Amino acid sequence: MSLLSRIRSLMSKEETPRPERSILSLGSGDVCEVSLVTYGVTGRTHNYSRNAVTLTLQDGTAIRYLHIEEREATLYMLYTPIDGRLDSPTEVPTTMELDGKIYLLEEHYSGMMTASGRTPFMQGGEQMVWQYQSDDKKHLRIEWQNGRFMLYEGERILPADVQVLRGS
């Protein structure tokens, strides 16, 4: 090794380590594992007023949605889209029956959200959300934005069941 290369290596700055990606900062192109299933992240919506993120996850042809909300403790919900139709956001009931299961309204809120990647709502804006829960701890989520409803059914998952495998 020449004297000049030794001096250059002493003078060069060490690369700063990249900060570890958190699940809240994932976006399109990242990979995560949820309940032992590996998913590619294809989209992301962010509700700033709630500090909540919904990631669109894809494993082959299966699409799931991971909703993460930071409160006193971080809440993780894994949803599957379901078919359904409602006519107006003013007519969303407080009790829903779906496949013989009764869901009771747990929370209703609205707020501004942003969207990136492949998501059910392709642009940001005002979004209304209704969250329901059944007696057996299953959850139903209804979202409305720009005249379009999306319905999801899912369950709460443990934080240990969610891992970042590769962040961009």
Tab-separated table of C-alpha atoms in Angstrom:
chain	number	residue	atom	x	y	z
A	1	MET	CA	0.000	0.000	0.000
A	2	SER	CA	1.472	3.369	-0.947
A	3	LEU	CA	1.949	6.222	1.482
A	4	LEU	CA	-0.590	8.353	-0.391
A	5	SER	CA	-3.353	5.713	-0.105
A	6	ARG	CA	-2.648	5.324	3.633
A	7	ILE	CA	-3.006	9.079	4.182
A	8	ARG	CA	-6.179	9.134	2.089
A	9	SER	CA	-7.703	6.311	4.165
A	10	LEU	CA	-6.839	8.143	7.407
A	11	MET	CA	-8.369	11.401	6.146
A	12	SER	CA	-11.527	9.872	4.720
A	13	LYS	CA	-14.677	10.072	6.797
A	14	GLU	CA	-16.247	6.914	8.046
A	15	GLU	CA	-19.619	6.189	6.585
A	16	THR	CA	-22.363	6.947	9.028
A	17	PRO	CA	-24.562	3.942	9.636
A	18	ARG	CA	-28.000	4.183	8.101
A	19	PRO	CA	-30.725	4.527	10.691
A	20	GLU	CA	-32.804	1.417	11.185
A	21	ARG	CA	-36.175	1.594	9.436
A	22	SER	CA	-39.227	1.483	11.644
A	23	ILE	CA	-42.502	-0.018	10.527
A	24	LEU	CA	-44.050	3.472	10.526
A	25	SER	CA	-41.535	4.708	7.947
A	26	LEU	CA	-41.948	1.886	5.408
A	27	GLY	CA	-43.062	2.703	1.887
A	28	SER	CA	-43.355	1.196	-1.580
A	29	GLY	CA	-40.569	-1.266	-2.362
A	30	ASP	CA	-39.871	-2.249	1.257
A	31	VAL	CA	-40.371	-5.766	2.625
A	32	CYS	CA	-41.846	-6.739	5.981
A	33	GLU	CA	-42.980	-9.862	7.763
A	34	VAL	CA	-46.376	-10.003	9.434
A	35	SER	CA	-47.408	-13.118	11.377
A	36	LEU	CA	-44.689	-15.204	9.647
A	37	VAL	CA	-45.792	-14.170	6.133
A	38	THR	CA	-43.434	-12.045	4.012
A	39	TYR	CA	-45.081	-9.145	2.188
A	40	GLY	CA	-43.877	-6.505	-0.208
A	41	VAL	CA	-45.123	-3.012	0.601
A	42	THR	CA	-46.855	-1.580	-2.472
A	43	GLY	CA	-48.537	1.509	-1.006
A	44	ARG	CA	-48.918	3.725	2.028
A	45	THR	CA	-51.501	6.120	3.416
A	46	HIS	CA	-50.715	8.428	6.322
A	47	ASN	CA	-53.197	10.226	8.566
A	48	TYR	CA	-51.109	12.903	10.275
A	49	SER	CA	-53.723	13.972	12.825
A	50	ARG	CA	-53.915	10.411	14.207
A	51	ASN	CA	-50.252	9.477	13.668
A	52	ALA	CA	-51.550	6.449	11.785
A	53	VAL	CA	-50.190	4.640	8.735
A	54	THR	CA	-51.888	2.014	6.593
A	55	LEU	CA	-49.546	-0.087	4.463
A	56	THR	CA	-50.779	-1.963	1.397
A	57	LEU	CA	-49.113	-5.380	1.562
A	58	GLN	CA	-48.894	-7.894	-1.253
A	59	ASP	CA	-47.895	-11.546	-1.132
A	60	GLY	CA	-48.345	-12.962	-4.617
A	61	THR	CA	-51.913	-12.082	-5.538
A	62	ALA	CA	-53.125	-11.663	-1.937
A	63	ILE	CA	-53.511	-8.071	-0.781
A	64	ARG	CA	-53.718	-7.187	2.915
A	65	TYR	CA	-53.631	-3.900	4.801
A	66	LEU	CA	-51.568	-3.304	7.928
A	67	HIS	CA	-52.904	-0.385	9.956
A	68	ILE	CA	-50.465	0.998	12.524
A	69	GLU	CA	-51.405	3.708	14.975
A	70	GLU	CA	-49.124	5.213	17.592
A	71	ARG	CA	-50.968	6.005	20.796
A	72	GLU	CA	-49.838	5.237	24.348
A	73	ALA	CA	-48.860	1.907	22.848
A	74	THR	CA	-48.520	1.174	19.143
A	75	LEU	CA	-51.565	-0.678	17.766
A	76	TYR	CA	-51.297	-3.094	14.827
A	77	MET	CA	-54.320	-4.304	12.858
A	78	LEU	CA	-54.156	-6.632	9.852
A	79	TYR	CA	-57.111	-6.286	7.472
A	80	THR	CA	-58.431	-8.079	4.404
A	81	PRO	CA	-60.658	-6.138	1.985
A	82	ILE	CA	-64.256	-7.361	1.780
A	83	ASP	CA	-67.065	-6.710	-0.660
A	84	GLY	CA	-69.778	-4.414	0.520
A	85	ARG	CA	-71.590	-1.266	-0.332
A	86	LEU	CA	-72.927	1.734	1.497
A	87	ASP	CA	-74.758	4.624	-0.106
A	88	SER	CA	-73.755	7.646	1.929
A	89	PRO	CA	-71.330	8.476	4.740
A	90	THR	CA	-74.244	9.983	6.677
A	91	GLU	CA	-76.024	6.618	6.708
A	92	VAL	CA	-73.267	4.471	8.244
A	93	PRO	CA	-74.932	2.585	11.133
A	94	THR	CA	-73.587	2.158	14.670
A	95	THR	CA	-74.234	-1.603	14.519
A	96	MET	CA	-73.301	-3.803	11.552
A	97	GLU	CA	-74.100	-7.463	10.962
A	98	LEU	CA	-71.754	-9.345	8.666
A	99	ASP	CA	-71.870	-13.125	8.115
A	100	GLY	CA	-73.878	-13.594	11.302
A	101	LYS	CA	-71.404	-11.583	13.367
A	102	ILE	CA	-72.500	-8.350	15.028
A	103	TYR	CA	-70.032	-5.460	15.048
A	104	LEU	CA	-70.484	-2.451	17.323
A	105	LEU	CA	-69.094	0.980	16.495
A	106	GLU	CA	-65.950	1.561	18.506
A	107	GLU	CA	-64.671	4.780	16.950
A	108	HIS	CA	-65.482	7.278	14.202
A	109	TYR	CA	-63.103	9.988	13.028
A	110	SER	CA	-62.071	11.989	10.008
A	111	GLY	CA	-58.872	13.699	8.983
A	112	MET	CA	-56.550	14.632	6.182
A	113	MET	CA	-54.458	11.831	4.719
A	114	THR	CA	-51.779	11.418	2.081
A	115	ALA	CA	-51.364	8.449	-0.232
A	116	SER	CA	-48.380	7.072	-2.120
A	117	GLY	CA	-47.971	3.933	-4.192
A	118	ARG	CA	-50.846	1.552	-4.842
A	119	THR	CA	-53.584	2.234	-2.314
A	120	PRO	CA	-57.398	2.046	-2.430
A	121	PHE	CA	-57.475	5.856	-2.560
A	122	MET	CA	-55.044	7.214	-5.127
A	123	GLN	CA	-54.875	10.767	-3.808
A	124	GLY	CA	-54.777	12.447	-0.445
A	125	GLY	CA	-57.590	14.426	1.070
A	126	GLU	CA	-60.295	14.286	3.703
A	127	GLN	CA	-61.042	10.714	4.815
A	128	MET	CA	-63.743	9.418	7.158
A	129	VAL	CA	-63.176	6.196	9.116
A	130	TRP	CA	-65.493	3.983	11.160
A	131	GLN	CA	-63.965	1.199	13.280
A	132	TYR	CA	-66.115	-1.586	14.698
A	133	GLN	CA	-65.412	-4.512	17.002
A	134	SER	CA	-67.299	-7.760	17.593
A	135	ASP	CA	-67.565	-9.747	20.815
A	136	ASP	CA	-64.931	-12.208	19.569
A	137	LYS	CA	-62.360	-9.386	19.052
A	138	LYS	CA	-62.694	-9.271	15.249
A	139	HIS	CA	-62.594	-5.818	13.693
A	140	LEU	CA	-64.426	-4.153	10.830
A	141	ARG	CA	-63.133	-0.930	9.262
A	142	ILE	CA	-64.994	1.321	6.855
A	143	GLU	CA	-63.234	4.148	5.010
A	144	TRP	CA	-64.830	6.828	2.870
A	145	GLN	CA	-63.061	9.324	0.628
A	146	ASN	CA	-64.163	11.205	-2.489
A	147	GLY	CA	-67.428	9.268	-2.798
A	148	ARG	CA	-65.828	5.818	-2.472
A	149	PHE	CA	-66.231	3.309	0.351
A	150	MET	CA	-63.766	0.570	1.283
A	151	LEU	CA	-64.620	-2.163	3.812
A	152	TYR	CA	-62.082	-4.320	5.622
A	153	GLU	CA	-62.295	-7.164	8.104
A	154	GLY	CA	-59.396	-8.071	10.349
A	155	GLU	CA	-57.895	-8.525	13.758
A	156	ARG	CA	-55.411	-6.966	16.112
A	157	ILE	CA	-51.921	-8.455	16.017
A	158	LEU	CA	-49.035	-8.329	18.437
A	159	PRO	CA	-46.108	-5.949	17.819
A	160	ALA	CA	-43.731	-8.940	17.950
A	161	ASP	CA	-45.503	-10.373	14.873
A	162	VAL	CA	-44.366	-7.433	12.708
A	163	GLN	CA	-40.775	-7.117	11.482
A	164	VAL	CA	-39.004	-4.968	8.905
A	165	LEU	CA	-36.952	-7.234	6.635
A	166	ARG	CA	-35.680	-4.767	4.082
A	167	GLY	CA	-36.150	-1.031	3.871
A	168	SER	CA	-35.164	1.054	0.886
